C-alpha positions as a Markdown table, in Angstrom:
| # | Residue | x | y | z |
|---|---|---|---|---|
| 1 | Met | 8.4 | -4.3 | 54.8 |
| 2 | Lys | 7.6 | -0.7 | 54.3 |
| 3 | Gln | 4.1 | 0.3 | 53.2 |
| 4 | Thr | 3.6 | 3.0 | 50.7 |
| 5 | Lys | 0.6 | 5.3 | 50.8 |
| 6 | Phe | -0.5 | 6.3 | 47.3 |
| 7 | Phe | -3.3 | 8.7 | 48.1 |
| 8 | Lys | -3.9 | 10.6 | 51.3 |
| 9 | Lys | -7.2 | 12.4 | 50.4 |
| 10 | Gly | -9.4 | 10.5 | 48.0 |
| 11 | Phe | -8.6 | 9.4 | 44.4 |
| 12 | Lys | -7.8 | 12.7 | 42.7 |
| 13 | Pro | -6.1 | 11.2 | 39.7 |
| 14 | Val | -9.1 | 9.0 | 39.1 |
| 15 | Ser | -11.5 | 11.9 | 39.2 |
| 16 | Arg | -9.3 | 13.9 | 36.8 |
| 17 | Thr | -9.3 | 11.0 | 34.4 |
| 18 | Ile | -13.1 | 10.8 | 34.5 |
| 19 | Lys | -13.4 | 14.5 | 33.9 |
| 20 | Trp | -11.0 | 14.2 | 31.0 |
| 21 | Leu | -13.0 | 11.3 | 29.4 |
| 22 | Gln | -16.3 | 13.2 | 29.8 |
| 23 | Arg | -15.0 | 15.7 | 27.2 |
| 24 | Phe | -15.5 | 13.1 | 24.6 |
| 25 | Ser | -19.1 | 12.3 | 25.5 |
| 26 | Pro | -21.5 | 12.1 | 22.6 |
| 27 | Lys | -23.9 | 14.2 | 24.6 |
| 28 | Arg | -21.5 | 17.1 | 24.4 |
| 29 | Arg | -22.6 | 19.9 | 22.0 |
| 30 | Tyr | -20.4 | 20.6 | 19.0 |
| 31 | His | -20.4 | 23.6 | 16.7 |
| 32 | Gln | -22.1 | 22.9 | 13.4 |
| 33 | Thr | -20.3 | 24.0 | 10.3 |
| 34 | Asp | -21.6 | 24.5 | 6.8 |
| 35 | Pro | -20.9 | 21.3 | 4.8 |
| 36 | Asp | -19.9 | 23.3 | 1.8 |
| 37 | Ser | -17.5 | 25.4 | 3.7 |
| 38 | Phe | -14.3 | 23.5 | 2.9 |
| 39 | Ser | -14.5 | 19.8 | 3.4 |
| 40 | Asn | -16.4 | 18.8 | 0.3 |
| 41 | Arg | -14.6 | 21.1 | -2.2 |
| 42 | Leu | -12.2 | 19.6 | -4.7 |
| 43 | Pro | -9.8 | 21.7 | -6.7 |
| 44 | Asp | -10.7 | 22.5 | -10.3 |
| 45 | Thr | -7.5 | 20.9 | -11.5 |
| 46 | Gly | -5.2 | 18.3 | -10.0 |
| 47 | Met | -3.4 | 15.1 | -10.7 |
| 48 | Asn | -3.8 | 11.5 | -10.0 |
| 49 | Ile | -0.8 | 9.7 | -8.6 |
| 50 | Asn | -0.3 | 6.0 | -7.7 |
| 51 | Ile | 1.6 | 5.4 | -4.5 |
| 52 | Met | 2.8 | 2.0 | -3.5 |
| 53 | Ser | 4.6 | 0.5 | -0.5 |
| 54 | Phe | 6.3 | -2.8 | -1.1 |
| 55 | Asn | 8.3 | -5.1 | 1.3 |
| 56 | Ile | 10.8 | -6.9 | -0.9 |
| 57 | Arg | 12.3 | -8.8 | 2.1 |
| 58 | Arg | 15.9 | -8.7 | 3.0 |
| 59 | Gly | 17.8 | -11.7 | 1.7 |
| 60 | Thr | 19.5 | -14.0 | 4.1 |
| 61 | Lys | 21.5 | -17.2 | 3.6 |
| 62 | Gln | 18.7 | -19.3 | 5.1 |
| 63 | Asp | 16.1 | -18.1 | 2.6 |
| 64 | Gly | 16.0 | -21.4 | 0.7 |
| 65 | Lys | 13.2 | -21.3 | -1.8 |
| 66 | Asn | 12.5 | -17.6 | -0.9 |
| 67 | Asn | 15.9 | -16.6 | -2.0 |
| 68 | Trp | 16.2 | -13.3 | -3.9 |
| 69 | Val | 17.1 | -15.3 | -7.1 |
| 70 | Phe | 13.6 | -16.8 | -7.1 |
| 71 | Arg | 11.8 | -13.7 | -5.9 |
| 72 | Arg | 13.2 | -11.0 | -8.1 |
| 73 | Asp | 11.2 | -11.8 | -11.2 |
| 74 | Leu | 8.0 | -11.8 | -9.2 |
| 75 | Val | 8.9 | -8.4 | -7.6 |
| 76 | Asn | 9.6 | -7.0 | -11.1 |
| 77 | Glu | 6.3 | -8.4 | -12.4 |
| 78 | Ile | 4.3 | -6.8 | -9.5 |
| 79 | Leu | 6.0 | -3.4 | -10.0 |
| 80 | Gln | 5.4 | -3.5 | -13.7 |
| 81 | His | 1.8 | -4.4 | -13.2 |
| 82 | Tyr | 1.0 | -1.6 | -10.8 |
| 83 | Ser | 3.4 | 0.9 | -12.2 |
| 84 | Pro | 3.5 | 3.3 | -9.2 |
| 85 | Asp | 4.5 | 6.9 | -9.5 |
| 86 | Val | 5.9 | 6.9 | -6.0 |
| 87 | Leu | 7.4 | 3.7 | -4.6 |
| 88 | Gly | 8.4 | 3.1 | -1.0 |
| 89 | Leu | 10.5 | -0.1 | -0.5 |
| 90 | Gln | 10.9 | -1.9 | 2.8 |
| 91 | Glu | 13.9 | -4.0 | 3.7 |
| 92 | Ala | 15.7 | -3.0 | 0.5 |
| 93 | Leu | 19.3 | -3.2 | 1.5 |
């Protein structure tokens, strides 16, 4: 069986990884910014929108009591209750 040599001179990839991880050390100094500079400002005008994602489940022959015939009224009730402005449907075939 042939032996493979991974490293000839030390563990350079390991030392590179350690140096890379040290960049995220909490001891590292960060530039302080003025809190009112941009992050806490809200626009004078705007709009509220309701966004909803909903998985209505794809119907299959083996659904039994979870068949679309039994679920569609519940789905309609949920959508009417939350009345989203934007709706993303999953498994809606």
